[in-house]
Protein backbone atom coordinates (compact mmCIF):
# COMPACT_ATOMS: atom_id res chain seq x y z
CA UNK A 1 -15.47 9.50 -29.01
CA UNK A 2 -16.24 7.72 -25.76
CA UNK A 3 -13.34 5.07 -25.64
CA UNK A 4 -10.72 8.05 -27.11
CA UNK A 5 -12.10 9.99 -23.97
CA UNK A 6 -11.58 7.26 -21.69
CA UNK A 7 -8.83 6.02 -23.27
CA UNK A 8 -6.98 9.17 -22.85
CA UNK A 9 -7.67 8.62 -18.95
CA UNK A 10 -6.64 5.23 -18.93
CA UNK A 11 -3.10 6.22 -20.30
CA UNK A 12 -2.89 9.18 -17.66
CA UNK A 13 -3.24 6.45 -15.38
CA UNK A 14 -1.23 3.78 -16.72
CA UNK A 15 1.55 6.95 -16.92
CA UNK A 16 1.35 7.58 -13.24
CA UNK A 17 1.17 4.14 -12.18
CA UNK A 18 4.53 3.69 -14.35
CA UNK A 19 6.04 6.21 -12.12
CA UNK A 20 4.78 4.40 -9.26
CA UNK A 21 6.80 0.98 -10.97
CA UNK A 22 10.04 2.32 -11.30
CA UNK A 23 10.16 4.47 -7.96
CA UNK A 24 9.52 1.22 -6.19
CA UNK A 25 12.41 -0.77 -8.22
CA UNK A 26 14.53 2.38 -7.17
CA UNK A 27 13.65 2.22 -3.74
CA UNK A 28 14.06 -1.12 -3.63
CA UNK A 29 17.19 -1.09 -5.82
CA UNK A 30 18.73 1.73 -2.52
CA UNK A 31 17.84 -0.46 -0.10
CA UNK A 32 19.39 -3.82 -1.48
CA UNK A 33 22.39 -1.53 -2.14
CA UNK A 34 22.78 -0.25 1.28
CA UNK A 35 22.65 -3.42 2.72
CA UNK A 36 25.34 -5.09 0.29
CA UNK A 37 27.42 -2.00 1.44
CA UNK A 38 26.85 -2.85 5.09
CA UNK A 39 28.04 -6.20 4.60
CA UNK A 40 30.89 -5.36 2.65
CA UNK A 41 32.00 -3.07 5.43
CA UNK A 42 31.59 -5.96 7.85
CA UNK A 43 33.65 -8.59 5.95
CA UNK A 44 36.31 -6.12 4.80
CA UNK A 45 37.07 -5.20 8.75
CA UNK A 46 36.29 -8.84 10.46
CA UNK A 47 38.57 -10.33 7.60
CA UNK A 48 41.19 -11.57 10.20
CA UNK A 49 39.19 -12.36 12.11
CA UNK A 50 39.45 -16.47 12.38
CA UNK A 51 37.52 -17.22 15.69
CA UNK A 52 33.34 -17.48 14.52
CA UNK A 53 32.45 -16.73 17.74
CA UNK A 54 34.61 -13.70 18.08
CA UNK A 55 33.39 -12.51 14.57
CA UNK A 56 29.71 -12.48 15.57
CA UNK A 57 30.29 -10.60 18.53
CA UNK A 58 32.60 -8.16 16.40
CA UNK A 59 29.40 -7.77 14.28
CA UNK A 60 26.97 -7.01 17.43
CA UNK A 61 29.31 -5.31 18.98
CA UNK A 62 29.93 -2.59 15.84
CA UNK A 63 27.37 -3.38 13.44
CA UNK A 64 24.38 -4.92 14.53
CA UNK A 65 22.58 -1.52 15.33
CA UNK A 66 23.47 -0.46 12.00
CA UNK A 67 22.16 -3.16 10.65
CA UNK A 68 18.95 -3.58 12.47
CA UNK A 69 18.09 0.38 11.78
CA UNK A 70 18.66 -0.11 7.65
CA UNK A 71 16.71 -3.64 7.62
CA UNK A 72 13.66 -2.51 10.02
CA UNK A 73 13.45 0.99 10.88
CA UNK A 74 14.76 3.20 7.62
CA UNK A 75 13.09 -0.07 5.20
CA UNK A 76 9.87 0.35 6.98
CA UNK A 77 9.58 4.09 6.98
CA UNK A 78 10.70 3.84 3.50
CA UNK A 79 7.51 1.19 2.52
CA UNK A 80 5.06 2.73 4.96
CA UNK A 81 5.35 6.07 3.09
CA UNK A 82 5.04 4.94 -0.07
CA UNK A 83 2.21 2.99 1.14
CA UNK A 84 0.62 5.98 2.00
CA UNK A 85 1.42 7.58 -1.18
CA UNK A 86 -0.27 4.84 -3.52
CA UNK A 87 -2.89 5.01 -1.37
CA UNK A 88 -3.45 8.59 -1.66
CA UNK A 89 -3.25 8.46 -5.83
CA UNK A 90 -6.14 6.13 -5.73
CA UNK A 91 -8.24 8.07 -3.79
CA UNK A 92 -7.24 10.88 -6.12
CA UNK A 93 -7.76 9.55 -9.38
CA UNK A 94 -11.41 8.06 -7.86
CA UNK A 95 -12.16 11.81 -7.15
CA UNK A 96 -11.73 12.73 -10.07
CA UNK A 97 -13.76 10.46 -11.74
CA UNK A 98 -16.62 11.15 -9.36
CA UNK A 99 -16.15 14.41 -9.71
CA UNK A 100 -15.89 14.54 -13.44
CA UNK A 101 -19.03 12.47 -13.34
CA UNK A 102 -20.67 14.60 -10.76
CA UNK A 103 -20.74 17.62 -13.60
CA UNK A 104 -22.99 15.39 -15.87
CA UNK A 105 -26.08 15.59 -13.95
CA UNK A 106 -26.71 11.71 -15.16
CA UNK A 107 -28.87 11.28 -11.82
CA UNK A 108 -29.98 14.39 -9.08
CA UNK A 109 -27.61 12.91 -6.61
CA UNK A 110 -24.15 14.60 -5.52
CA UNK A 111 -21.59 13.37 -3.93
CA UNK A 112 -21.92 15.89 -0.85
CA UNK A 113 -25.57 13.99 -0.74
CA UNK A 114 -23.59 10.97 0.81
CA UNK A 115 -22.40 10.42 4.22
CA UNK A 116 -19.17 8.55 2.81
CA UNK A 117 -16.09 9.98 2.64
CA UNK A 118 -12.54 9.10 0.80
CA UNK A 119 -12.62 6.17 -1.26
CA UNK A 120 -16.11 4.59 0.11
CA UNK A 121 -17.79 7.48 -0.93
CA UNK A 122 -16.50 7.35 -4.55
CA UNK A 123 -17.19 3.64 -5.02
CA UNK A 124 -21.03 4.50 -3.68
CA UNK A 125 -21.38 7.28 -6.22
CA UNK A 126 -19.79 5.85 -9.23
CA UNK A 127 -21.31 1.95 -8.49
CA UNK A 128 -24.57 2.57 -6.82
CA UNK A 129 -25.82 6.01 -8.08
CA UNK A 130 -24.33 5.63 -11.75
CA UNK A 131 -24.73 1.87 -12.10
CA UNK A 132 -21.17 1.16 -13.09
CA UNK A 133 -20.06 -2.34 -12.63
CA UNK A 134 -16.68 -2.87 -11.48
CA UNK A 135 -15.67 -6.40 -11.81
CA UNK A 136 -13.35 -7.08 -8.95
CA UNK A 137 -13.71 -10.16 -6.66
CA UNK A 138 -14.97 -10.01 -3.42
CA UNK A 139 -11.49 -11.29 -2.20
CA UNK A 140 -10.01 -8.20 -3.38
CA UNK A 141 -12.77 -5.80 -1.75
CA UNK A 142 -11.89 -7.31 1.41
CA UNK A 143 -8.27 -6.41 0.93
CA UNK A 144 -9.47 -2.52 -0.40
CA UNK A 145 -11.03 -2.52 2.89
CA UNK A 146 -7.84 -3.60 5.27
CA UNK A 147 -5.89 -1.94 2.80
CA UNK A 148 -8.02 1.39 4.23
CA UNK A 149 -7.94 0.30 7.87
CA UNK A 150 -3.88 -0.12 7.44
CA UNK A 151 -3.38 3.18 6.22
CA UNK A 152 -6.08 4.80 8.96
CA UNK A 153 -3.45 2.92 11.59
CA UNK A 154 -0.20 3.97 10.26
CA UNK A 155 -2.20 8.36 10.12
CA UNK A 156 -3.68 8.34 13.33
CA UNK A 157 -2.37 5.54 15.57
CA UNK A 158 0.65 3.86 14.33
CA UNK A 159 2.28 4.03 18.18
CA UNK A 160 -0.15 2.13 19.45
CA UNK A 161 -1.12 -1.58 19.30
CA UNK A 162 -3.40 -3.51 17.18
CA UNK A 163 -6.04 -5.63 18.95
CA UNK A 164 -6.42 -9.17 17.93
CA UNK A 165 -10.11 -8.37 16.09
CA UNK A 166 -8.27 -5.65 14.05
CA UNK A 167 -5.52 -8.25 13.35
CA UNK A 168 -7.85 -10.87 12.31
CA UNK A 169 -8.96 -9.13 9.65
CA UNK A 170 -5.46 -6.96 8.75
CA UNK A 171 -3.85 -10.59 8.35
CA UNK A 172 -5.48 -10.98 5.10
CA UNK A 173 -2.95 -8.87 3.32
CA UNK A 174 0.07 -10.25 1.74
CA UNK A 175 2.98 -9.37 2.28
CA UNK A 176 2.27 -8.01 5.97
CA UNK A 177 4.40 -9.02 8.89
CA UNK A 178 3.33 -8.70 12.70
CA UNK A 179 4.96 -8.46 16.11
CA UNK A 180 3.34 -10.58 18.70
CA UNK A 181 2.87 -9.37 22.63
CA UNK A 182 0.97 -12.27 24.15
CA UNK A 183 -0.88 -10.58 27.81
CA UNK A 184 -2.41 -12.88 30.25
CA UNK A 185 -5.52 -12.39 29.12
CA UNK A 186 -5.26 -11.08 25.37
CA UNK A 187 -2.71 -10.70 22.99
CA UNK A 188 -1.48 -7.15 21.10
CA UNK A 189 0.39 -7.09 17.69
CA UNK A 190 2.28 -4.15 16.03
CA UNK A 191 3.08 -3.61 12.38
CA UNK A 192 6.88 -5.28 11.87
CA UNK A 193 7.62 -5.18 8.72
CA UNK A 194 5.94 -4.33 5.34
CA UNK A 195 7.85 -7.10 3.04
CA UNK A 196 9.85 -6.21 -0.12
CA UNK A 197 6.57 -7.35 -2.05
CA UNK A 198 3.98 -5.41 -0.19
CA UNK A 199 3.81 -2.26 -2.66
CA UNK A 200 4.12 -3.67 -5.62
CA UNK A 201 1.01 -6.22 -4.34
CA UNK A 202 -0.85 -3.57 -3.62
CA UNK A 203 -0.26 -1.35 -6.62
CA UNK A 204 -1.39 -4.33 -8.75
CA UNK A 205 -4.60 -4.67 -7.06
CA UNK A 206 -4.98 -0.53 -7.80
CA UNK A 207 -4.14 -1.39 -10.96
CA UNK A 208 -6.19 -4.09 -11.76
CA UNK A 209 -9.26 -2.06 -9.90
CA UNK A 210 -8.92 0.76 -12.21
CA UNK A 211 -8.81 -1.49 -15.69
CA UNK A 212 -12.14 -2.84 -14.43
CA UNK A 213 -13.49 0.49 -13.97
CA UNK A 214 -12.97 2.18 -17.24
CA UNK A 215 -14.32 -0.92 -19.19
CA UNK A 216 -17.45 -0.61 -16.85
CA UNK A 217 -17.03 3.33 -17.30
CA UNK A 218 -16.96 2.22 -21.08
CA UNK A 219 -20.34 -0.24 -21.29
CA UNK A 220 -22.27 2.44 -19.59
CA UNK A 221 -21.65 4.92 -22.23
CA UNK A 222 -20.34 7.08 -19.53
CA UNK A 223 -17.97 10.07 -20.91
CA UNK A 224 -15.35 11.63 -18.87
C-alpha cells in the first residue's frame, strides 16, 4: 500500500513535469521559428543586394533592432518566466509533501515550528525532522541554492547589478550567461542571457531531486 501511495505521487509528478517537457520544446520550437522568419525576411529583401558591405548595413539599418529584441529581450523574458515557473512547482509539490507529512504527527514538530521558509524549510522538515534521506550530491545542493538566489534576483532586484561575491557563486550554473561592467575599483555583472539549455538543465536536476525523494520517502515507510 505504501509504494501504490507513493507511486500514485510519483506519476502526478512525472505528469506535470511532462507538461513542463513539451512547453519548453514549444517555446523553444516559437522562438527558433521566429528567428528563421526574421532571416527569411532579411534575405528575401537584401536579395539584390550584391555589395557585402552595403548588405550589412541594410541589415542594421532595418533589422538589427528586430533582431536584437527577438534574440535577447523577448528570448530572455520568455526563459526567465519559465524559470520562475519551474521554480515555483518545486516549491509546490515540496509543500505538499511537508504538509501531507505534517498531518501524520510522526514527530511533535510543525513546520510553523521552523524559522525556514520556501523550499529550505521543506528540506529541514522532511530531511532533518523525518529522517528522510535524499540522495543528491552536494554539487547539486550548491546549484538548488544559486538556483534560489537566481530566482530571489530576477523577484526583487532584477534592475539592479550583481556584485562579484554574488557572481562567484551564481557562475556555478550551467547554462548562465553574464554581462561584464568592469569599475575602477570593482566590477558589476547583469544577467545576459539564460541559454537555450538552461530550463531543461534545471528541470532535470528537479527531476532527478524528486526521484531521490520518494525512494527515501519509500525506505522510511513514510505514507503520503
Amino acid at each position: 500500500m505504501i509504494k501504490k501511495i507513493t507511486n500514485w505521487h510519483r506519476f502526478s509528478f512525472n505528469m506535470q513535469s511532462e507538461h513542463f517537457y513539451n512547453y519548453i520544446e514549444t517555446m523553444e520550437g516559437s522562438i527558433e521559428s521566429h528567428k528563421n522568419s526574421l532571416e527569411k525576411r532579411f534575405e528575401e529583401q537584401s536579395k539584390d543586394i550584391k555589395d557585402p558591405a552595403i548588405k550589412q548595413e541594410f541589415y542594421e539599418h532595418a533589422f538589427l533592432d528586430d533582431y536584437h529584441d527577438l534574440d535577447k529581450t523577448y528570448t530572455l523574458i520568455l526563459r526567465k518566466s519559465l524559470f520562475i515557473s519551474l521554480y515555483s512547482f518545486m516549491e509546490s509539490e515540496l509543500r505538499s509533501i511537508a504538509k501531507n507529512i505534517e498531518k501524520q504527527n510522526l514527530t511533535n514538530k510543525k513546520l510553523a515550528d521552523f524559522n525556514d521558509r520556501g523550499i529550505y524549510l521543506y528540506l529541514v522538515y522532511l530531511e532533518k525532522t523525518n529522517k528522510i534521506n535524499i540522495n543528491i550530491s552536494k554539487e547539486n545542493r550548491k546549484k538548488f541554492k544559486e538556483y534560489n538566489n537566481l530566482r530571489n534576483y530576477f523577484v526583487h532586484n532584477d534592475n539592479n547589478s550583481i556584485n562579484q561575491k554574488q557572481y562567484d557563486k551564481l557562475k556555478i550554473l550551467p547554462y548562465l550567461a553574464f554581462e561584464k561592467f568592469p569599475h575602477k575599483d570593482y566590477t558589476n555583472y547583469q544577467v545576459e542571457a539564460l541559454e537555450k539549455d538552461f530550463n531543461p538543465h534545471y528541470l532535470n536536476l528537479i527531476s532527478l531531486f524528486f526521484d531521490e525523494l520518494f525512494k527515501g520517502i519509500e525506505e522510511s515507510n513514510i505514507t503520503l
